């Protein structure tokens, strides 16, 4: 569980810094305080959790597919 939380937080940080680099380096507190008025694709203030969750879901799906192929491969 701890490993999965760290993976999610890693995805969160990469996306947050990657998409808002200028805001995080110039005025991070104002950027965080403006979160309730955010309008990111209609998700509003929940977008910092929704986008990493989507990427994490894709990551889990890919890991599951690899695990499935490994299991099938080990049977034959």
mmCIF file of C-alpha atoms in Angstrom:
data_model
loop_
_atom_site.group_PDB
_atom_site.id
_atom_site.type_symbol
_atom_site.label_atom_id
_atom_site.label_comp_id
_atom_site.label_asym_id
_atom_site.label_seq_id
_atom_site.Cartn_x
_atom_site.Cartn_y
_atom_site.Cartn_z
ATOM 1 C CA UNK A 1 0.000 0.000 0.000
ATOM 2 C CA UNK A 2 2.825 2.389 0.865
ATOM 3 C CA UNK A 3 4.445 1.722 -2.515
ATOM 4 C CA UNK A 4 1.195 2.515 -4.346
ATOM 5 C CA UNK A 5 0.764 5.791 -2.466
ATOM 6 C CA UNK A 6 4.319 6.764 -3.353
ATOM 7 C CA UNK A 7 3.644 5.965 -7.024
ATOM 8 C CA UNK A 8 0.472 8.091 -6.952
ATOM 9 C CA UNK A 9 2.291 10.979 -5.256
ATOM 10 C CA UNK A 10 5.095 10.704 -7.802
ATOM 11 C CA UNK A 11 2.598 10.938 -10.656
ATOM 12 C CA UNK A 12 0.928 13.869 -8.894
ATOM 13 C CA UNK A 13 4.204 15.764 -8.514
ATOM 14 C CA UNK A 14 5.359 15.113 -12.079
ATOM 15 C CA UNK A 15 2.033 16.323 -13.467
ATOM 16 C CA UNK A 16 1.814 19.321 -11.130
ATOM 17 C CA UNK A 17 5.340 20.518 -11.827
ATOM 18 C CA UNK A 18 5.175 19.634 -15.507
ATOM 19 C CA UNK A 19 1.940 21.487 -16.173
ATOM 20 C CA UNK A 20 2.416 24.435 -13.810
ATOM 21 C CA UNK A 21 6.185 24.874 -13.650
ATOM 22 C CA UNK A 22 6.126 28.654 -14.011
ATOM 23 C CA UNK A 23 3.465 29.043 -11.305
ATOM 24 C CA UNK A 24 5.291 26.709 -8.892
ATOM 25 C CA UNK A 25 8.571 28.581 -9.307
ATOM 26 C CA UNK A 26 7.246 32.143 -9.313
ATOM 27 C CA UNK A 27 4.249 32.203 -6.934
ATOM 28 C CA UNK A 28 3.325 28.787 -5.469
ATOM 29 C CA UNK A 29 1.222 30.021 -2.533
ATOM 30 C CA UNK A 30 -0.997 32.174 -4.761
ATOM 31 C CA UNK A 31 -1.359 29.238 -7.142
ATOM 32 C CA UNK A 32 -2.550 26.952 -4.336
ATOM 33 C CA UNK A 33 -4.876 29.631 -2.938
ATOM 34 C CA UNK A 34 -6.505 30.062 -6.384
ATOM 35 C CA UNK A 35 -7.375 26.345 -6.534
ATOM 36 C CA UNK A 36 -11.040 26.748 -5.441
ATOM 37 C CA UNK A 37 -11.678 28.965 -8.483
ATOM 38 C CA UNK A 38 -9.890 26.620 -10.889
ATOM 39 C CA UNK A 39 -11.804 25.647 -13.994
ATOM 40 C CA UNK A 40 -9.592 22.958 -15.483
ATOM 41 C CA UNK A 41 -11.748 21.247 -18.129
ATOM 42 C CA UNK A 42 -14.833 21.564 -15.927
ATOM 43 C CA UNK A 43 -13.334 19.598 -13.014
ATOM 44 C CA UNK A 44 -12.661 22.683 -10.931
ATOM 45 C CA UNK A 45 -10.742 22.291 -7.673
ATOM 46 C CA UNK A 46 -10.724 18.475 -7.922
ATOM 47 C CA UNK A 47 -8.565 18.410 -11.047
ATOM 48 C CA UNK A 48 -5.311 17.891 -9.069
ATOM 49 C CA UNK A 49 -6.707 14.549 -7.889
ATOM 50 C CA UNK A 50 -8.642 13.483 -10.990
ATOM 51 C CA UNK A 51 -5.838 13.728 -13.551
ATOM 52 C CA UNK A 52 -3.260 11.766 -11.519
ATOM 53 C CA UNK A 53 -5.954 9.173 -10.737
ATOM 54 C CA UNK A 54 -6.577 8.700 -14.463
ATOM 55 C CA UNK A 55 -2.844 8.302 -15.169
ATOM 56 C CA UNK A 56 -2.521 5.952 -12.177
ATOM 57 C CA UNK A 57 -5.420 3.877 -13.545
ATOM 58 C CA UNK A 58 -3.652 3.554 -16.898
ATOM 59 C CA UNK A 59 -0.476 2.603 -15.049
ATOM 60 C CA UNK A 60 -2.353 -0.087 -13.089
ATOM 61 C CA UNK A 61 -3.955 -1.408 -16.263
ATOM 62 C CA UNK A 62 -0.568 -1.735 -17.963
ATOM 63 C CA UNK A 63 0.909 -3.436 -14.896
ATOM 64 C CA UNK A 64 -2.020 -5.848 -14.828
ATOM 65 C CA UNK A 65 -1.553 -6.717 -18.505
ATOM 66 C CA UNK A 66 2.165 -7.352 -17.995
ATOM 67 C CA UNK A 67 1.399 -9.502 -14.935
ATOM 68 C CA UNK A 68 -1.198 -11.466 -16.927
ATOM 69 C CA UNK A 69 1.260 -12.136 -19.756
ATOM 70 C CA UNK A 70 3.913 -13.214 -17.237
ATOM 71 C CA UNK A 71 1.437 -15.608 -15.656
ATOM 72 C CA UNK A 72 0.457 -17.066 -19.043
ATOM 73 C CA UNK A 73 4.104 -17.287 -20.083
ATOM 74 C CA UNK A 74 5.056 -19.176 -16.902
ATOM 75 C CA UNK A 75 2.354 -21.803 -17.537
ATOM 76 C CA UNK A 76 3.813 -22.749 -20.918
#
